[in-house]
Structures are given as structure tokens and as C-alpha cells.
Amino acid sequence: MRNSNGIVIKSFKTISLLFTLLLLIPTLSLAAQYKVIRVVDGDTIVVDYKGKYEKVRLLCVNTPESVHPDKKQNIPMGKVASGYTKERLKGKYVDLEFEGPFRGRYGRLLAYIFVDRINFNLELVEQGLSPYYTKYGLSKKYDKEFREAERYGRDHKLNIWGDPDLTQKYLRLKSKWGQYRSTVNSPTATIKTKEWKYVASKNSKVFHRPDCKWAKKISPKNLIGFKTREEAAKSGRRPCRSCEP
Ligand SMILES: [Zn+2]
């Protein structure tokens, strides 16, 4: 009895191992499709994208400059970041993950880079080689991960965060970008605004339609709403000139 049980378990293990291997085959062949041709700097690379050499700007990161035409902008930390990206990506095969517009300014592809299935954009932030760059908006897919990665880099005083001057510089920039203003597109905010015909900021004398570009910039903690236009007007606010509610 014991023997036959043993055999059953053993062959079950073999079968499940085979299954695991079979499951891995398509994943392995899908992984890493695009060859890195050149690393331009910490946050920009050139890949062979479907037979064409394309410049790729990494999303949600902005490493210090190393090859900027305005030489004053190039700083030693830029070289460190560029060296790191070269080390990690040069000659490798990577995957690209897109979010939002396919191309940005200067026609570069905008993407998250995966190397050995690791999100390299996040890795740069985790290493303190870039802040979580939110000038053009928060990451839709990895906002939480970027915040955690940045927290890690700062807590461990890695690279940028180990340099008091750079730390000051990036903290100033970050408050300008408004990373801590969370997005109105969060599920709770969307539900709330659905019930409202008009919205406003607690701190402003203007009211908007919920889909107004200015309404979308209001931080959820300041966002208030009105069911009728009359209610909005009664609050002492005037209609926005852009969305004309
Ligand atoms: Zn408006």
C-alpha cells in the first residue's frame, strides 16, 4: 500500500513539473522581444522595434542629465545613472509596455522597459537614480509601486537621495509636479462626481462641469459637488469660463 502510494505521488510530482515547464515555454518565447541597440542616457535608449531603430523614453522617470546639449545641465549623477542603465540594458533584449500616448515629444516611444521581467523604470527609482517623475501625470499602472520604490531609495539615501543638494532640488521639483495630489480618476472620486452635475474646489470661487480639464486638476480632498446649477451659484461661485457650466 505504502509503496503504491509513493509511486502515485512521485508520478504526480513529475507530471506537475512537466506542466510547469510547458506553461513556461510560451512565456519564455514571449519575453524580451526588442534588442537594445544603444543607451543614450539614464532614461533614454534605442531599441530595434519591429525592424526599426526607435528611441524610447522611459515613462515616469527622469534621471539627471549626462548628454544634454546645454552642458551646464550635465552633472556627475547623470553619468552614474547613464552608467547604470548601460550596465543593465546594453545589448540585452527587453520588453516594452505602453501606457497612454505611444509617442511623446520628439517622436520618441514612451514605455516601461522590462529586462529579465523586471520593471526597469521602477528599478531606477528604487536605486535613487530618478525621482518618481510625475510632471506629465501619475503612472496609471504602477503608481503605488513607484511611490514605494521612491520611498525605498529615499530611506536608504541612495544616489540622488544621498546628496543633500540634489535632494533639495528634486523635492522642490516634486512639489511643483504635484505627485501628492492624487488623481481624480480614482474609483471613489469617479463615483462621487457621477452624482454631481457641477464640481468645485473648496478653495476656489469657480464651479465646473465634472469633465472640465480644470475640474480634473482639483485634489480629491478639496473637491466638492453640487446637484444643481442653482446650488453651485448659491455657494457664491461663478461658472468657469472654459467649460461654461
Ligand atoms: Zn471648468
mmCIF file of C-alpha atoms and ligand atoms in Angstrom:
data_model
loop_
_atom_site.group_PDB
_atom_site.id
_atom_site.type_symbol
_atom_site.label_atom_id
_atom_site.label_comp_id
_atom_site.label_asym_id
_atom_site.label_seq_id
_atom_site.Cartn_x
_atom_site.Cartn_y
_atom_site.Cartn_z
ATOM 1 C CA MET A 1 0.000 0.000 0.000
ATOM 2 C CA ARG A 2 2.658 2.458 1.076
ATOM 3 C CA ASN A 3 4.765 1.684 -1.990
ATOM 4 C CA SER A 4 1.983 2.218 -4.484
ATOM 5 C CA ASN A 5 1.060 5.486 -2.752
ATOM 6 C CA GLY A 6 4.665 6.577 -3.058
ATOM 7 C CA ILE A 7 4.675 5.873 -6.776
ATOM 8 C CA VAL A 8 1.430 7.762 -7.287
ATOM 9 C CA ILE A 9 2.802 10.809 -5.507
ATOM 10 C CA LYS A 10 6.087 10.620 -7.388
ATOM 11 C CA SER A 11 4.466 10.452 -10.814
ATOM 12 C CA PHE A 12 2.097 13.234 -9.822
ATOM 13 C CA LYS A 13 5.124 15.375 -9.000
ATOM 14 C CA THR A 14 6.695 14.550 -12.363
ATOM 15 C CA ILE A 15 3.513 15.423 -14.203
ATOM 16 C CA SER A 16 3.124 18.739 -12.391
ATOM 17 C CA LEU A 17 6.761 19.546 -13.110
ATOM 18 C CA LEU A 18 6.154 18.824 -16.805
ATOM 19 C CA PHE A 19 3.103 21.050 -16.701
ATOM 20 C CA THR A 20 5.065 23.878 -15.165
ATOM 21 C CA LEU A 21 7.702 23.567 -17.887
ATOM 22 C CA LEU A 22 5.059 23.533 -20.607
ATOM 23 C CA LEU A 23 3.478 26.643 -19.138
ATOM 24 C CA LEU A 24 6.847 28.382 -19.098
ATOM 25 C CA ILE A 25 7.620 27.780 -22.773
ATOM 26 C CA PRO A 26 5.211 30.360 -24.226
ATOM 27 C CA THR A 27 6.196 32.856 -21.517
ATOM 28 C CA LEU A 28 9.873 32.443 -22.303
ATOM 29 C CA SER A 29 9.373 32.887 -26.008
ATOM 30 C CA LEU A 30 7.226 35.980 -25.410
ATOM 31 C CA ALA A 31 9.712 37.562 -23.037
ATOM 32 C CA ALA A 32 12.172 40.154 -24.246
ATOM 33 C CA GLN A 33 11.493 40.846 -27.881
ATOM 34 C CA TYR A 34 13.379 44.034 -28.592
ATOM 35 C CA LYS A 35 17.128 44.349 -28.739
ATOM 36 C CA VAL A 36 18.706 47.343 -27.037
ATOM 37 C CA ILE A 37 20.932 48.944 -29.664
ATOM 38 C CA ARG A 38 22.225 51.880 -27.662
ATOM 39 C CA VAL A 39 21.828 53.505 -24.267
ATOM 40 C CA VAL A 40 21.590 57.271 -24.771
ATOM 41 C CA ASP A 41 21.454 58.207 -21.104
ATOM 42 C CA GLY A 42 19.837 57.067 -17.873
ATOM 43 C CA ASP A 43 16.277 57.303 -19.137
ATOM 44 C CA THR A 44 16.541 57.028 -22.924
ATOM 45 C CA ILE A 45 17.548 54.041 -25.030
ATOM 46 C CA VAL A 46 17.421 52.954 -28.662
ATOM 47 C CA VAL A 47 15.814 49.604 -29.450
ATOM 48 C CA ASP A 48 15.207 47.596 -32.576
ATOM 49 C CA TYR A 49 11.430 47.947 -32.587
ATOM 50 C CA LYS A 50 9.946 45.704 -35.260
ATOM 51 C CA GLY A 51 12.906 46.216 -37.552
ATOM 52 C CA LYS A 52 13.236 49.950 -36.978
ATOM 53 C CA TYR A 53 15.619 51.695 -34.602
ATOM 54 C CA GLU A 54 13.453 53.702 -32.237
ATOM 55 C CA LYS A 55 14.362 55.979 -29.365
ATOM 56 C CA VAL A 56 12.475 55.016 -26.229
ATOM 57 C CA ARG A 57 11.951 57.449 -23.367
ATOM 58 C CA LEU A 58 11.238 55.604 -20.138
ATOM 59 C CA LEU A 59 7.922 56.539 -18.524
ATOM 60 C CA CYS A 60 7.668 58.138 -15.076
ATOM 61 C CA VAL A 61 11.403 58.554 -14.623
ATOM 62 C CA ASN A 62 13.764 61.452 -15.250
ATOM 63 C CA THR A 63 17.380 60.764 -14.446
ATOM 64 C CA PRO A 64 19.866 63.632 -14.035
ATOM 65 C CA GLU A 65 21.307 64.798 -17.361
ATOM 66 C CA SER A 66 24.541 63.439 -18.796
ATOM 67 C CA VAL A 67 24.414 64.257 -22.526
ATOM 68 C CA HIS A 68 22.315 67.428 -22.531
ATOM 69 C CA PRO A 69 23.261 69.942 -25.256
ATOM 70 C CA ASP A 70 23.302 72.599 -22.510
ATOM 71 C CA LYS A 71 26.437 71.313 -20.792
ATOM 72 C CA LYS A 72 25.653 73.114 -17.533
ATOM 73 C CA GLN A 73 22.819 70.656 -17.036
ATOM 74 C CA ASN A 74 25.108 67.635 -17.126
ATOM 75 C CA ILE A 75 26.042 66.594 -13.617
ATOM 76 C CA PRO A 76 28.081 63.698 -12.184
ATOM 77 C CA MET A 77 24.903 61.926 -11.007
ATOM 78 C CA GLY A 78 23.777 61.931 -14.647
ATOM 79 C CA LYS A 79 26.862 59.865 -15.504
ATOM 80 C CA VAL A 80 26.093 57.483 -12.658
ATOM 81 C CA ALA A 81 22.540 56.964 -13.939
ATOM 82 C CA SER A 82 23.669 56.590 -17.528
ATOM 83 C CA GLY A 83 26.339 54.073 -16.476
ATOM 84 C CA TYR A 84 23.776 52.108 -14.515
ATOM 85 C CA THR A 85 21.358 51.894 -17.443
ATOM 86 C CA LYS A 86 24.207 50.899 -19.795
ATOM 87 C CA GLU A 87 25.287 48.158 -17.426
ATOM 88 C CA ARG A 88 21.750 46.796 -17.108
ATOM 89 C CA LEU A 89 20.423 47.164 -20.639
ATOM 90 C CA LYS A 90 23.232 47.332 -23.180
ATOM 91 C CA GLY A 91 22.937 44.527 -25.711
ATOM 92 C CA LYS A 92 20.030 42.962 -23.818
ATOM 93 C CA TYR A 93 16.614 42.009 -25.101
ATOM 94 C CA VAL A 94 13.817 43.904 -23.403
ATOM 95 C CA ASP A 95 10.056 44.163 -23.477
ATOM 96 C CA LEU A 96 8.158 47.391 -23.792
ATOM 97 C CA GLU A 97 4.903 48.182 -22.073
ATOM 98 C CA PHE A 98 2.982 51.217 -23.260
ATOM 99 C CA GLU A 99 0.601 53.415 -21.333
ATOM 100 C CA GLY A 100 -1.191 56.449 -22.710
ATOM 101 C CA PRO A 101 0.311 58.008 -25.837
ATOM 102 C CA PHE A 102 2.561 55.737 -27.887
ATOM 103 C CA ARG A 103 4.906 58.597 -28.782
ATOM 104 C CA GLY A 104 5.856 61.678 -26.824
ATOM 105 C CA ARG A 105 7.600 64.881 -27.721
ATOM 106 C CA TYR A 106 10.391 64.471 -30.279
ATOM 107 C CA GLY A 107 8.649 61.334 -31.594
ATOM 108 C CA ARG A 108 10.177 59.035 -29.005
ATOM 109 C CA LEU A 109 8.282 55.937 -27.898
ATOM 110 C CA LEU A 110 7.105 56.191 -24.288
ATOM 111 C CA ALA A 111 7.295 52.928 -22.401
ATOM 112 C CA TYR A 112 8.076 50.886 -19.364
ATOM 113 C CA ILE A 113 11.096 48.677 -20.032
ATOM 114 C CA PHE A 114 11.195 45.131 -18.764
ATOM 115 C CA VAL A 115 14.544 43.404 -18.509
ATOM 116 C CA ASP A 116 14.628 39.858 -17.157
ATOM 117 C CA ARG A 117 10.946 40.560 -16.389
ATOM 118 C CA ILE A 118 11.892 43.351 -14.013
ATOM 119 C CA ASN A 119 10.316 46.765 -14.483
ATOM 120 C CA PHE A 120 13.466 48.771 -15.101
ATOM 121 C CA ASN A 121 11.707 52.151 -14.722
ATOM 122 C CA LEU A 122 10.825 51.162 -11.169
ATOM 123 C CA GLU A 123 14.339 49.882 -10.606
ATOM 124 C CA LEU A 124 15.835 53.301 -11.469
ATOM 125 C CA VAL A 125 13.557 54.957 -8.922
ATOM 126 C CA GLU A 126 14.268 52.301 -6.326
ATOM 127 C CA GLN A 127 18.008 52.868 -6.831
ATOM 128 C CA GLY A 128 17.544 56.589 -6.222
ATOM 129 C CA LEU A 129 18.730 57.356 -9.760
ATOM 130 C CA SER A 130 15.489 59.121 -10.580
ATOM 131 C CA PRO A 131 12.591 60.548 -8.662
ATOM 132 C CA TYR A 132 9.132 59.229 -9.485
ATOM 133 C CA TYR A 133 8.612 61.648 -12.371
ATOM 134 C CA THR A 134 5.044 62.922 -12.401
ATOM 135 C CA LYS A 135 5.384 66.144 -14.389
ATOM 136 C CA TYR A 136 3.171 64.669 -17.116
ATOM 137 C CA GLY A 137 0.897 62.733 -14.773
ATOM 138 C CA LEU A 138 0.930 59.785 -12.459
ATOM 139 C CA SER A 139 1.610 56.250 -13.591
ATOM 140 C CA LYS A 140 -1.684 54.551 -14.365
ATOM 141 C CA LYS A 141 -0.359 51.040 -13.918
ATOM 142 C CA TYR A 142 2.317 51.398 -11.278
ATOM 143 C CA ASP A 143 1.576 54.477 -9.180
ATOM 144 C CA LYS A 144 1.720 52.557 -5.890
ATOM 145 C CA GLU A 145 4.898 50.722 -6.898
ATOM 146 C CA PHE A 146 6.635 53.966 -7.917
ATOM 147 C CA ARG A 147 5.768 55.600 -4.611
ATOM 148 C CA GLU A 148 7.118 52.587 -2.744
ATOM 149 C CA ALA A 149 10.257 52.473 -4.888
ATOM 150 C CA GLU A 150 10.936 56.141 -4.247
ATOM 151 C CA ARG A 151 10.318 55.678 -0.541
ATOM 152 C CA TYR A 152 12.889 52.867 -0.586
ATOM 153 C CA GLY A 153 15.509 54.968 -2.393
ATOM 154 C CA ARG A 154 14.982 57.896 -0.047
ATOM 155 C CA ASP A 155 15.000 55.796 3.111
ATOM 156 C CA HIS A 156 18.278 54.205 2.049
ATOM 157 C CA LYS A 157 19.753 57.520 0.859
ATOM 158 C CA LEU A 158 20.641 56.010 -2.493
ATOM 159 C CA ASN A 159 22.303 58.176 -5.153
ATOM 160 C CA ILE A 160 20.192 61.369 -5.568
ATOM 161 C CA TRP A 161 18.824 60.970 -2.051
ATOM 162 C CA GLY A 162 22.315 60.638 -0.631
ATOM 163 C CA ASP A 163 23.203 64.120 -1.893
ATOM 164 C CA PRO A 164 21.637 66.939 0.166
ATOM 165 C CA ASP A 165 21.713 69.475 -2.705
ATOM 166 C CA LEU A 166 20.150 67.095 -5.212
ATOM 167 C CA THR A 167 17.603 66.004 -2.628
ATOM 168 C CA GLN A 168 16.545 69.627 -2.135
ATOM 169 C CA LYS A 169 16.391 70.205 -5.870
ATOM 170 C CA TYR A 170 14.215 67.167 -6.518
ATOM 171 C CA LEU A 171 11.926 67.791 -3.573
ATOM 172 C CA ARG A 172 11.283 71.301 -4.920
ATOM 173 C CA LEU A 173 10.534 69.885 -8.368
ATOM 174 C CA LYS A 174 8.316 67.191 -6.936
ATOM 175 C CA SER A 175 6.131 69.685 -5.120
ATOM 176 C CA LYS A 176 5.745 71.512 -8.444
ATOM 177 C CA TRP A 177 4.744 68.314 -10.264
ATOM 178 C CA GLY A 178 2.227 67.547 -7.551
ATOM 179 C CA GLN A 179 2.784 63.835 -7.029
ATOM 180 C CA TYR A 180 0.942 64.036 -3.751
ATOM 181 C CA ARG A 181 -2.132 65.402 -5.415
ATOM 182 C CA SER A 182 -3.764 62.086 -6.099
ATOM 183 C CA THR A 183 -5.745 61.613 -9.246
ATOM 184 C CA VAL A 184 -9.460 62.399 -9.588
ATOM 185 C CA ASN A 185 -9.694 59.257 -11.706
ATOM 186 C CA SER A 186 -9.511 57.126 -8.574
ATOM 187 C CA PRO A 187 -12.602 54.883 -8.295
ATOM 188 C CA THR A 188 -14.114 56.675 -5.277
ATOM 189 C CA ALA A 189 -13.758 60.113 -6.872
ATOM 190 C CA THR A 190 -15.327 58.886 -10.110
ATOM 191 C CA ILE A 191 -18.343 57.523 -8.254
ATOM 192 C CA LYS A 192 -18.750 60.744 -6.310
ATOM 193 C CA THR A 193 -18.518 63.005 -9.353
ATOM 194 C CA LYS A 194 -21.136 60.899 -11.155
ATOM 195 C CA GLU A 195 -23.759 62.057 -8.675
ATOM 196 C CA TRP A 196 -22.696 65.661 -9.121
ATOM 197 C CA LYS A 197 -23.691 67.823 -12.060
ATOM 198 C CA TYR A 198 -21.182 70.525 -11.049
ATOM 199 C CA VAL A 199 -17.958 70.479 -9.082
ATOM 200 C CA ALA A 200 -15.619 72.991 -7.490
ATOM 201 C CA SER A 201 -12.624 73.223 -5.254
ATOM 202 C CA LYS A 202 -13.258 74.178 -1.660
ATOM 203 C CA ASN A 203 -10.617 76.869 -2.159
ATOM 204 C CA SER A 204 -11.890 78.401 -5.386
ATOM 205 C CA LYS A 205 -14.656 80.785 -6.427
ATOM 206 C CA VAL A 206 -15.352 78.921 -9.677
ATOM 207 C CA PHE A 207 -17.525 75.894 -10.467
ATOM 208 C CA HIS A 208 -17.142 73.470 -13.364
ATOM 209 C CA ARG A 209 -18.677 70.614 -15.252
ATOM 210 C CA PRO A 210 -17.130 67.389 -13.860
ATOM 211 C CA ASP A 211 -15.379 66.680 -17.181
ATOM 212 C CA CYS A 212 -13.696 70.115 -17.357
ATOM 213 C CA LYS A 213 -9.888 69.953 -17.630
ATOM 214 C CA TRP A 214 -9.678 72.331 -14.659
ATOM 215 C CA ALA A 215 -12.075 70.221 -12.599
ATOM 216 C CA LYS A 216 -9.792 67.233 -13.124
ATOM 217 C CA LYS A 217 -6.940 69.131 -11.502
ATOM 218 C CA ILE A 218 -8.795 69.581 -8.237
ATOM 219 C CA SER A 219 -7.371 67.436 -5.480
ATOM 220 C CA PRO A 220 -9.960 64.906 -4.189
ATOM 221 C CA LYS A 221 -9.606 66.274 -0.677
ATOM 222 C CA ASN A 222 -10.704 69.731 -1.870
ATOM 223 C CA LEU A 223 -13.341 68.512 -4.318
ATOM 224 C CA ILE A 224 -16.939 69.445 -3.560
ATOM 225 C CA GLY A 225 -20.026 68.962 -5.717
ATOM 226 C CA PHE A 226 -23.463 70.315 -6.461
ATOM 227 C CA LYS A 227 -26.549 68.566 -7.766
ATOM 228 C CA THR A 228 -27.961 71.683 -9.433
ATOM 229 C CA ARG A 229 -26.564 74.819 -11.068
ATOM 230 C CA GLU A 230 -28.551 76.894 -8.611
ATOM 231 C CA GLU A 231 -26.867 75.154 -5.703
ATOM 232 C CA ALA A 232 -23.465 75.890 -7.228
ATOM 233 C CA ALA A 233 -24.313 79.564 -7.788
ATOM 234 C CA LYS A 234 -25.714 79.879 -4.268
ATOM 235 C CA SER A 235 -22.331 78.782 -2.895
ATOM 236 C CA GLY A 236 -21.031 82.138 -4.147
ATOM 237 C CA ARG A 237 -19.161 80.681 -7.100
ATOM 238 C CA ARG A 238 -19.157 81.817 -10.719
ATOM 239 C CA PRO A 239 -19.226 79.472 -13.742
ATOM 240 C CA CYS A 240 -15.865 78.518 -15.247
ATOM 241 C CA ARG A 241 -15.013 80.348 -18.491
ATOM 242 C CA SER A 242 -13.511 77.239 -20.006
ATOM 243 C CA CYS A 243 -16.288 74.649 -19.562
ATOM 244 C CA GLU A 244 -19.140 77.180 -19.273
ATOM 245 C CA PRO A 245 -21.378 75.153 -16.966
HETATM 246 ZN ZN ZN B 1 -14.295 74.497 -15.966
#
